[in-house]
mmCIF file of C-alpha atoms and ligand atoms in Angstrom:
data_model
loop_
_atom_site.group_PDB
_atom_site.id
_atom_site.type_symbol
_atom_site.label_atom_id
_atom_site.label_comp_id
_atom_site.label_asym_id
_atom_site.label_seq_id
_atom_site.Cartn_x
_atom_site.Cartn_y
_atom_site.Cartn_z
ATOM 1 C CA UNK A 1 69.060 70.813 64.294
ATOM 2 C CA UNK A 2 68.556 67.073 62.918
ATOM 3 C CA UNK A 3 70.224 64.744 65.035
ATOM 4 C CA UNK A 4 72.052 60.963 63.831
ATOM 5 C CA UNK A 5 74.865 58.963 63.850
ATOM 6 C CA UNK A 6 75.418 58.331 60.218
ATOM 7 C CA UNK A 7 78.797 60.276 59.327
ATOM 8 C CA UNK A 8 77.144 60.113 55.694
ATOM 9 C CA UNK A 9 74.346 62.578 56.436
ATOM 10 C CA UNK A 10 76.714 65.100 57.941
ATOM 11 C CA UNK A 11 79.423 64.817 55.324
ATOM 12 C CA UNK A 12 76.777 65.768 52.931
ATOM 13 C CA UNK A 13 75.068 68.601 54.741
ATOM 14 C CA UNK A 14 78.523 70.305 55.343
ATOM 15 C CA UNK A 15 79.290 69.685 51.577
ATOM 16 C CA UNK A 16 76.067 71.602 50.552
ATOM 17 C CA UNK A 17 77.104 74.388 52.978
ATOM 18 C CA UNK A 18 74.908 73.817 56.196
ATOM 19 C CA UNK A 19 76.727 73.219 59.953
ATOM 20 C CA UNK A 20 77.235 70.030 61.295
ATOM 21 C CA UNK A 21 78.361 69.309 65.246
ATOM 22 C CA UNK A 22 80.535 67.218 64.959
ATOM 23 C CA UNK A 23 82.247 64.927 67.957
ATOM 24 C CA UNK A 24 86.027 65.178 68.205
ATOM 25 C CA UNK A 25 88.222 62.974 71.109
ATOM 26 C CA UNK A 26 88.417 66.951 73.028
ATOM 27 C CA UNK A 27 85.174 67.897 72.808
ATOM 28 C CA UNK A 28 82.384 68.451 70.502
ATOM 29 C CA UNK A 29 82.857 71.157 67.482
ATOM 30 C CA UNK A 30 80.458 73.093 65.645
ATOM 31 C CA UNK A 31 81.582 72.835 61.859
ATOM 32 C CA UNK A 32 81.233 74.611 58.769
ATOM 33 C CA UNK A 33 83.333 74.279 55.622
ATOM 34 C CA UNK A 34 86.275 76.592 55.748
ATOM 35 C CA UNK A 35 86.231 77.437 52.153
ATOM 36 C CA UNK A 36 82.326 78.828 52.608
ATOM 37 C CA UNK A 37 82.690 82.293 54.281
ATOM 38 C CA UNK A 38 78.672 82.593 54.660
ATOM 39 C CA UNK A 39 78.494 78.757 56.384
ATOM 40 C CA UNK A 40 81.723 79.990 58.430
ATOM 41 C CA UNK A 41 79.732 83.592 59.711
ATOM 42 C CA UNK A 42 76.405 81.272 60.057
ATOM 43 C CA UNK A 43 78.569 79.667 63.299
ATOM 44 C CA UNK A 44 79.965 82.713 64.952
ATOM 45 C CA UNK A 45 75.993 83.762 64.516
ATOM 46 C CA UNK A 46 74.726 80.635 65.895
ATOM 47 C CA UNK A 47 77.638 81.054 68.340
ATOM 48 C CA UNK A 48 77.157 84.705 69.771
ATOM 49 C CA UNK A 49 80.536 84.333 69.033
ATOM 50 C CA UNK A 50 82.462 87.623 68.041
ATOM 51 C CA UNK A 51 83.769 87.792 64.518
ATOM 52 C CA UNK A 52 87.509 88.509 65.323
ATOM 53 C CA UNK A 53 87.832 85.471 67.219
ATOM 54 C CA UNK A 54 89.508 82.964 65.012
ATOM 55 C CA UNK A 55 88.406 79.457 64.468
ATOM 56 C CA UNK A 56 90.611 76.271 63.984
ATOM 57 C CA UNK A 57 90.718 74.648 60.763
ATOM 58 C CA UNK A 58 90.112 70.669 61.024
ATOM 59 C CA UNK A 59 92.035 68.714 58.228
ATOM 60 C CA UNK A 60 92.340 65.156 57.355
ATOM 61 C CA UNK A 61 95.795 64.412 57.327
ATOM 62 C CA UNK A 62 98.886 65.988 58.189
ATOM 63 C CA UNK A 63 99.536 66.645 54.078
ATOM 64 C CA UNK A 64 96.260 69.518 54.061
ATOM 65 C CA UNK A 65 98.439 71.774 55.970
ATOM 66 C CA UNK A 66 100.577 72.969 53.004
ATOM 67 C CA UNK A 67 96.780 73.837 51.567
ATOM 68 C CA UNK A 68 96.005 75.766 54.749
ATOM 69 C CA UNK A 69 99.352 77.434 55.749
ATOM 70 C CA UNK A 70 102.556 79.318 54.111
ATOM 71 C CA UNK A 71 106.168 78.426 54.917
ATOM 72 C CA UNK A 72 105.025 75.670 57.262
ATOM 73 C CA UNK A 73 107.784 75.352 60.015
ATOM 74 C CA UNK A 74 110.071 72.251 60.557
ATOM 75 C CA UNK A 75 108.870 72.349 64.308
ATOM 76 C CA UNK A 76 104.802 72.005 62.801
ATOM 77 C CA UNK A 77 106.052 69.372 60.326
ATOM 78 C CA UNK A 78 107.549 67.347 64.008
ATOM 79 C CA UNK A 79 104.614 68.012 66.038
ATOM 80 C CA UNK A 80 102.242 67.021 63.472
ATOM 81 C CA UNK A 81 104.414 63.579 62.935
ATOM 82 C CA UNK A 82 104.700 62.833 67.049
ATOM 83 C CA UNK A 83 100.409 64.166 67.542
ATOM 84 C CA UNK A 84 98.382 63.852 64.440
ATOM 85 C CA UNK A 85 96.335 62.902 64.217
ATOM 86 C CA UNK A 86 95.573 64.007 68.168
ATOM 87 C CA UNK A 87 94.305 66.721 70.624
ATOM 88 C CA UNK A 88 97.249 69.830 69.304
ATOM 89 C CA UNK A 89 96.634 72.552 67.394
ATOM 90 C CA UNK A 90 99.559 74.332 65.567
ATOM 91 C CA UNK A 91 98.973 77.997 64.862
ATOM 92 C CA UNK A 92 101.039 79.038 61.381
ATOM 93 C CA UNK A 93 100.843 81.309 58.813
ATOM 94 C CA UNK A 94 97.867 81.142 56.373
ATOM 95 C CA UNK A 95 98.437 80.257 53.233
ATOM 96 C CA UNK A 96 96.861 82.979 50.670
ATOM 97 C CA UNK A 97 93.188 82.797 50.295
ATOM 98 C CA UNK A 98 92.163 81.480 53.681
ATOM 99 C CA UNK A 99 89.441 83.405 53.816
ATOM 100 C CA UNK A 100 89.299 86.071 57.117
ATOM 101 C CA UNK A 101 86.234 84.463 58.272
ATOM 102 C CA UNK A 102 88.338 81.574 59.977
ATOM 103 C CA UNK A 103 91.496 83.673 60.916
ATOM 104 C CA UNK A 104 89.666 86.595 62.751
ATOM 105 C CA UNK A 105 91.318 88.645 59.920
ATOM 106 C CA UNK A 106 94.694 87.324 61.346
ATOM 107 C CA UNK A 107 97.704 86.560 59.414
ATOM 108 C CA UNK A 108 97.819 83.268 61.131
ATOM 109 C CA UNK A 109 95.750 80.352 60.564
ATOM 110 C CA UNK A 110 95.296 77.496 63.648
ATOM 111 C CA UNK A 111 95.341 73.862 61.844
ATOM 112 C CA UNK A 112 94.472 70.426 63.792
ATOM 113 C CA UNK A 113 93.313 67.079 62.800
ATOM 114 C CA UNK A 114 91.736 65.242 65.139
ATOM 115 C CA UNK A 115 92.114 61.461 66.151
ATOM 116 C CA UNK A 116 87.984 60.572 66.975
ATOM 117 C CA UNK A 117 87.296 58.091 64.314
ATOM 118 C CA UNK A 118 83.725 59.388 63.169
ATOM 119 C CA UNK A 119 85.334 63.140 62.866
ATOM 120 C CA UNK A 120 87.595 61.764 60.765
ATOM 121 C CA UNK A 121 85.258 59.668 58.622
ATOM 122 C CA UNK A 122 83.676 62.656 58.183
ATOM 123 C CA UNK A 123 86.534 64.714 56.668
ATOM 124 C CA UNK A 124 87.604 61.838 54.525
ATOM 125 C CA UNK A 125 83.795 61.707 52.705
ATOM 126 C CA UNK A 126 83.460 65.203 52.694
ATOM 127 C CA UNK A 127 86.797 65.279 50.840
ATOM 128 C CA UNK A 128 85.415 62.978 48.076
ATOM 129 C CA UNK A 129 82.297 64.408 47.923
ATOM 130 C CA UNK A 130 83.816 67.893 47.300
ATOM 131 C CA UNK A 131 86.901 66.709 45.035
ATOM 132 C CA UNK A 132 89.307 68.301 47.858
ATOM 133 C CA UNK A 133 91.038 65.971 50.042
ATOM 134 C CA UNK A 134 92.724 69.038 51.639
ATOM 135 C CA UNK A 135 88.951 70.474 52.411
ATOM 136 C CA UNK A 136 88.748 72.206 55.654
ATOM 137 C CA UNK A 137 86.102 72.343 57.991
ATOM 138 C CA UNK A 138 86.345 75.486 60.531
ATOM 139 C CA UNK A 139 84.871 74.292 63.882
ATOM 140 C CA UNK A 140 84.924 76.129 67.302
ATOM 141 C CA UNK A 141 83.592 74.295 70.298
ATOM 142 C CA UNK A 142 80.251 73.716 70.397
ATOM 143 C CA UNK A 143 78.907 76.333 73.020
ATOM 144 C CA UNK A 144 77.565 79.600 73.228
ATOM 145 C CA UNK A 145 79.903 82.240 73.370
ATOM 146 C CA UNK A 146 81.649 82.286 76.517
ATOM 147 C CA UNK A 147 80.053 78.571 78.211
ATOM 148 C CA UNK A 148 80.960 75.344 79.106
ATOM 149 C CA UNK A 149 82.415 73.475 76.604
ATOM 150 C CA UNK A 150 80.387 70.555 75.360
ATOM 151 C CA UNK A 151 81.435 66.605 75.901
ATOM 152 C CA UNK A 152 78.297 64.874 74.563
ATOM 153 C CA UNK A 153 75.941 65.317 72.108
ATOM 154 C CA UNK A 154 72.846 66.250 74.491
ATOM 155 C CA UNK A 155 75.050 69.321 75.911
ATOM 156 C CA UNK A 156 75.665 70.265 72.442
ATOM 157 C CA UNK A 157 71.431 69.920 72.055
ATOM 158 C CA UNK A 158 70.904 71.893 74.957
ATOM 159 C CA UNK A 159 73.138 74.577 73.405
ATOM 160 C CA UNK A 160 71.928 75.339 70.486
ATOM 161 C CA UNK A 161 68.257 74.190 70.651
ATOM 162 C CA UNK A 162 65.597 76.526 68.449
ATOM 163 C CA UNK A 163 69.265 78.168 67.063
ATOM 164 C CA UNK A 164 70.018 76.541 64.055
ATOM 165 C CA UNK A 165 67.465 75.367 61.235
ATOM 166 C CA UNK A 166 66.405 71.598 60.557
ATOM 167 C CA UNK A 167 69.122 71.095 57.714
ATOM 168 C CA UNK A 168 71.703 71.597 59.946
ATOM 169 C CA UNK A 169 73.392 68.227 61.873
ATOM 170 C CA UNK A 170 74.063 66.859 65.078
ATOM 171 C CA UNK A 171 76.256 63.787 64.950
ATOM 172 C CA UNK A 172 76.207 61.734 68.360
ATOM 173 C CA UNK A 173 79.720 59.820 68.576
ATOM 174 C CA UNK A 174 79.203 59.551 72.549
ATOM 175 C CA UNK A 175 81.161 61.164 74.978
ATOM 176 C CA UNK A 176 84.287 63.015 74.311
ATOM 177 C CA UNK A 177 87.460 60.792 75.370
ATOM 178 C CA UNK A 178 89.730 63.158 76.134
ATOM 179 C CA UNK A 179 87.006 66.105 77.534
ATOM 180 C CA UNK A 180 89.145 69.466 77.707
ATOM 181 C CA UNK A 181 90.088 71.548 74.170
ATOM 182 C CA UNK A 182 93.513 70.606 72.455
ATOM 183 C CA UNK A 183 96.632 72.204 73.133
ATOM 184 C CA UNK A 184 96.887 75.114 70.853
ATOM 185 C CA UNK A 185 101.089 75.900 70.265
ATOM 186 C CA UNK A 186 101.886 78.912 68.052
ATOM 187 C CA UNK A 187 104.528 77.917 65.747
ATOM 188 C CA UNK A 188 105.275 81.657 63.896
ATOM 189 C CA UNK A 189 107.914 82.701 66.169
ATOM 190 C CA UNK A 190 111.599 81.400 67.276
ATOM 191 C CA UNK A 191 109.986 79.371 70.025
ATOM 192 C CA UNK A 192 107.128 77.441 70.503
ATOM 193 C CA UNK A 193 104.121 79.395 72.895
ATOM 194 C CA UNK A 194 101.649 77.623 73.930
ATOM 195 C CA UNK A 195 98.254 79.517 73.796
ATOM 196 C CA UNK A 196 96.182 76.800 75.396
ATOM 197 C CA UNK A 197 96.751 73.552 77.680
ATOM 198 C CA UNK A 198 95.517 70.479 76.448
ATOM 199 C CA UNK A 199 96.262 66.780 75.569
ATOM 200 C CA UNK A 200 99.710 67.444 74.744
ATOM 201 C CA UNK A 201 101.728 68.683 77.477
ATOM 202 C CA UNK A 202 104.570 71.148 77.255
ATOM 203 C CA UNK A 203 107.131 68.635 78.244
ATOM 204 C CA UNK A 204 106.235 66.445 74.689
ATOM 205 C CA UNK A 205 106.675 69.560 72.836
ATOM 206 C CA UNK A 206 109.609 70.437 73.960
ATOM 207 C CA UNK A 207 111.054 66.948 73.121
ATOM 208 C CA UNK A 208 109.720 66.541 70.063
ATOM 209 C CA UNK A 209 110.685 70.481 68.974
ATOM 210 C CA UNK A 210 114.021 70.663 70.238
ATOM 211 C CA UNK A 211 113.225 74.186 71.958
ATOM 212 C CA UNK A 212 112.268 75.332 75.132
ATOM 213 C CA UNK A 213 108.476 77.029 75.114
ATOM 214 C CA UNK A 214 108.848 80.535 75.466
ATOM 215 C CA UNK A 215 106.339 81.666 78.229
ATOM 216 C CA UNK A 216 104.069 84.840 77.320
ATOM 217 C CA UNK A 217 102.155 84.958 74.008
ATOM 218 C CA UNK A 218 101.685 88.450 72.544
ATOM 219 C CA UNK A 219 99.330 86.690 69.939
ATOM 220 C CA UNK A 220 95.158 87.296 70.281
ATOM 221 C CA UNK A 221 93.881 83.808 71.554
ATOM 222 C CA UNK A 222 90.486 85.212 72.020
ATOM 223 C CA UNK A 223 89.152 81.582 73.508
ATOM 224 C CA UNK A 224 92.040 82.110 76.364
ATOM 225 C CA UNK A 225 90.439 84.585 78.078
ATOM 226 C CA UNK A 226 90.118 84.681 81.867
ATOM 227 C CA UNK A 227 86.057 83.965 82.423
ATOM 228 C CA UNK A 228 85.651 81.126 79.746
ATOM 229 C CA UNK A 229 84.499 77.956 80.346
ATOM 230 C CA UNK A 230 82.135 79.362 83.631
ATOM 231 C CA UNK A 231 79.134 77.535 84.526
ATOM 232 C CA UNK A 232 76.391 79.536 86.210
ATOM 233 C CA UNK A 233 77.305 78.636 89.681
ATOM 234 C CA UNK A 234 79.978 79.983 91.381
ATOM 235 C CA UNK A 235 83.256 77.778 91.079
ATOM 236 C CA UNK A 236 86.009 78.142 93.959
ATOM 237 C CA UNK A 237 89.536 76.257 94.045
ATOM 238 C CA UNK A 238 90.332 74.811 97.180
ATOM 239 C CA UNK A 239 93.593 72.890 98.679
ATOM 240 C CA UNK A 240 93.362 69.346 98.839
ATOM 241 C CA UNK A 241 91.991 68.462 102.884
ATOM 242 C CA UNK A 242 90.760 71.860 102.959
ATOM 243 C CA UNK A 243 87.210 70.986 102.006
ATOM 244 C CA UNK A 244 85.353 71.685 105.684
ATOM 245 C CA UNK A 245 86.125 74.511 105.861
ATOM 246 C CA UNK A 246 86.112 75.714 102.223
ATOM 247 C CA UNK A 247 82.409 74.732 102.660
ATOM 248 C CA UNK A 248 81.594 76.586 105.951
ATOM 249 C CA UNK A 249 83.256 79.421 104.263
ATOM 250 C CA UNK A 250 80.624 79.043 101.506
ATOM 251 C CA UNK A 251 77.942 78.578 103.272
ATOM 252 C CA UNK A 252 78.326 81.883 105.547
ATOM 253 C CA UNK A 253 79.742 84.268 102.781
ATOM 254 C CA UNK A 254 76.851 83.044 100.103
ATOM 255 C CA UNK A 255 74.629 83.339 102.852
ATOM 256 C CA UNK A 256 72.751 79.655 102.090
ATOM 257 C CA UNK A 257 69.829 77.898 103.509
ATOM 258 C CA UNK A 258 71.861 74.943 102.953
ATOM 259 C CA UNK A 259 74.694 72.714 102.324
ATOM 260 C CA UNK A 260 73.109 71.039 99.895
ATOM 261 C CA UNK A 261 73.712 73.813 97.276
ATOM 262 C CA UNK A 262 77.325 73.350 97.593
ATOM 263 C CA UNK A 263 78.996 70.608 94.875
ATOM 264 C CA UNK A 264 82.297 69.051 95.426
ATOM 265 C CA UNK A 265 84.395 68.081 92.400
ATOM 266 C CA UNK A 266 87.897 66.154 93.679
ATOM 267 C CA UNK A 267 89.893 63.292 93.122
ATOM 268 C CA UNK A 268 88.709 59.862 94.893
ATOM 269 C CA UNK A 269 90.020 59.897 97.639
ATOM 270 C CA UNK A 270 89.350 63.505 98.666
ATOM 271 C CA UNK A 271 86.647 63.296 101.542
ATOM 272 C CA UNK A 272 83.000 64.381 100.593
ATOM 273 C CA UNK A 273 81.913 66.900 103.374
ATOM 274 C CA UNK A 274 78.577 65.816 104.518
ATOM 275 C CA UNK A 275 75.153 67.217 103.577
ATOM 276 C CA UNK A 276 76.871 68.982 99.861
ATOM 277 C CA UNK A 277 76.571 67.048 96.284
ATOM 278 C CA UNK A 278 79.481 65.135 95.429
ATOM 279 C CA UNK A 279 79.786 65.893 91.527
ATOM 280 C CA UNK A 280 82.384 63.397 90.798
ATOM 281 C CA UNK A 281 85.019 61.117 91.622
ATOM 282 C CA UNK A 282 87.433 61.110 89.101
ATOM 283 C CA UNK A 283 90.327 58.517 89.719
ATOM 284 C CA UNK A 284 93.328 60.575 87.549
ATOM 285 C CA UNK A 285 94.079 64.139 85.796
ATOM 286 C CA UNK A 286 93.016 62.401 82.766
ATOM 287 C CA UNK A 287 89.205 60.813 83.976
ATOM 288 C CA UNK A 288 88.833 64.471 85.536
ATOM 289 C CA UNK A 289 89.276 66.346 82.449
ATOM 290 C CA UNK A 290 87.097 63.706 80.876
ATOM 291 C CA UNK A 291 84.150 64.707 83.706
ATOM 292 C CA UNK A 292 84.918 67.876 84.422
ATOM 293 C CA UNK A 293 82.986 70.399 82.041
ATOM 294 C CA UNK A 294 79.943 67.562 82.564
ATOM 295 C CA UNK A 295 80.127 68.084 86.414
ATOM 296 C CA UNK A 296 80.060 71.753 85.790
ATOM 297 C CA UNK A 297 76.996 71.194 83.942
ATOM 298 C CA UNK A 298 75.342 69.126 86.524
ATOM 299 C CA UNK A 299 76.088 71.944 89.194
ATOM 300 C CA UNK A 300 74.099 74.244 86.799
ATOM 301 C CA UNK A 301 71.168 71.716 85.908
ATOM 302 C CA UNK A 302 71.202 71.478 90.107
ATOM 303 C CA UNK A 303 70.379 74.811 90.579
ATOM 304 C CA UNK A 304 74.118 74.513 92.792
ATOM 305 C CA UNK A 305 75.393 78.077 94.346
ATOM 306 C CA UNK A 306 79.135 77.169 93.971
ATOM 307 C CA UNK A 307 81.438 74.397 93.115
ATOM 308 C CA UNK A 308 83.878 73.881 95.627
ATOM 309 C CA UNK A 309 86.764 71.935 92.893
ATOM 310 C CA UNK A 310 90.241 70.260 93.949
ATOM 311 C CA UNK A 311 92.324 70.402 91.142
ATOM 312 C CA UNK A 312 94.352 67.427 90.088
ATOM 313 C CA UNK A 313 98.510 67.484 90.148
ATOM 314 C CA UNK A 314 99.532 70.119 87.168
ATOM 315 C CA UNK A 315 101.476 67.659 85.446
ATOM 316 C CA UNK A 316 100.433 66.293 82.276
ATOM 317 C CA UNK A 317 96.350 66.720 81.461
ATOM 318 C CA UNK A 318 96.322 67.597 84.870
ATOM 319 C CA UNK A 319 97.990 71.327 83.318
ATOM 320 C CA UNK A 320 94.769 71.427 81.469
ATOM 321 C CA UNK A 321 92.293 70.540 84.293
ATOM 322 C CA UNK A 322 93.826 73.708 86.061
ATOM 323 C CA UNK A 323 94.301 75.889 83.488
ATOM 324 C CA UNK A 324 90.141 75.325 82.651
ATOM 325 C CA UNK A 325 89.283 75.393 86.410
ATOM 326 C CA UNK A 326 90.918 78.603 86.766
ATOM 327 C CA UNK A 327 89.380 79.954 84.536
ATOM 328 C CA UNK A 328 85.694 78.700 85.396
ATOM 329 C CA UNK A 329 86.454 79.926 89.155
ATOM 330 C CA UNK A 330 87.487 83.505 87.526
HETATM 331 O O1 TXA B 401 89.790 70.786 70.615
HETATM 332 C C1 TXA B 401 89.388 71.908 70.274
HETATM 333 O O2 TXA B 401 90.900 72.185 70.076
HETATM 334 C C2 TXA B 401 88.238 71.931 69.720
HETATM 335 C C3 TXA B 401 87.535 71.427 69.280
HETATM 336 C C4 TXA B 401 86.252 71.007 68.359
HETATM 337 O O3 TXA B 401 88.530 70.974 68.098
HETATM 338 N N1 TXA B 401 88.346 73.342 69.360
HETATM 339 C C5 TXA B 401 88.112 74.616 70.073
HETATM 340 O O4 TXA B 401 87.829 75.630 69.429
HETATM 341 O O5 TXA B 401 88.645 74.608 71.141
HETATM 342 P P1 TXA B 401 87.443 77.272 70.236
HETATM 343 O O6 TXA B 401 86.822 78.039 68.842
HETATM 344 O O7 TXA B 401 86.646 77.070 71.218
HETATM 345 O O8 TXA B 401 88.616 77.279 70.667
HETATM 346 C C6 TXA B 401 90.503 77.885 69.845
HETATM 347 C C7 TXA B 401 90.897 78.623 69.900
HETATM 348 C C8 TXA B 401 90.678 79.944 70.689
HETATM 349 O O9 TXA B 401 91.043 80.880 71.682
HETATM 350 C C9 TXA B 401 91.048 81.078 69.160
HETATM 351 O O10 TXA B 401 91.133 82.423 69.804
HETATM 352 C C10 TXA B 401 92.382 79.864 68.901
HETATM 353 O O11 TXA B 401 91.861 78.660 69.197
HETATM 354 N N2 TXA B 401 92.966 80.588 67.565
HETATM 355 C C11 TXA B 401 92.179 79.654 66.108
HETATM 356 N N3 TXA B 401 92.727 80.641 65.437
HETATM 357 C C12 TXA B 401 94.075 81.203 65.974
HETATM 358 C C13 TXA B 401 95.000 82.096 65.505
HETATM 359 N N4 TXA B 401 95.087 81.823 64.110
HETATM 360 N N5 TXA B 401 95.978 82.323 66.589
HETATM 361 C C14 TXA B 401 95.811 82.055 67.894
HETATM 362 N N6 TXA B 401 94.704 81.663 68.206
HETATM 363 C C15 TXA B 401 93.485 81.301 67.463
HETATM 364 MG MG1 MG B 402 85.698 77.160 72.959
#
């Protein structure tokens, strides 16, 4: 995989049907042209992802929605207007001709306009190169299946060392500013359904669509498997103020010889018990989201047996952090 900071190189590789790992504001994605099923198939192979798990199509702007979606609902237009470019993915009925390789054979397609200026530059340039401004890049998070999403180019390089070819590109755009994946909202039914919480919260979606979100989803969103986003270390959720007890319990239960095999992740102000590794001290929920995946990777790099996490308050992006911590702890 060829590492670069040059958007032209990434756009050229994508145009030619190679893969490009791209920085977005949420996490890094592993992209392929969505109109080239063979390129999309290579994304699945590289990730080790089951073929029936659909991918998100990333486009340059909201006008491209009509190319990928059929009968775009008004709620999708309103959300696009309010939050694109940004960390929101809409699931809508797919247009004729959208490949099964992208949608996993479903009748719907997931679309998002990312906000990161580097991926936006790549999408715009790719549109020029292929002569189609509505061109889409199908990109899941750039991690092997079931693992923690990458928020830096180093994370991506560690995931795919030896797996991708020299013609595939890793575009380094620095750390991802949001740090957790986009909110996915299914707009194919009478009420919006949040399939995955992320940077745009439920209250914002309800305000813009004027509809209450429905609770449970019948739609399949395999990234929402309970056991996703897990590091090797065990993750446990701990109530605020209970870290000391939790460390003692973990040391006893896992029969650890040393408290230094325990990592702690909690907002600043939560006191670090003696002898454990403080992985991070985020100042608020947004900061927590930014550091979360790097902290989980750090725990594995340090060979920790267990991570004790005190979640932030579950409003705004805190809801997405709580969701990922629960999955990591599963
Ligand atoms: O922030 C993000 O969304 C990142 C960046 C790279 O854009 N992408 C990402 O992709 O998280 P991925 O593949 O790791 O997660 C996409 C999720 C999966 O859970 C998938 O099942 C769901 O989107 N999805 C995709 N198409 C869908 C569809 N048609 N219906 C329901 N869920 C869908
Ligand atoms: Mg993923």
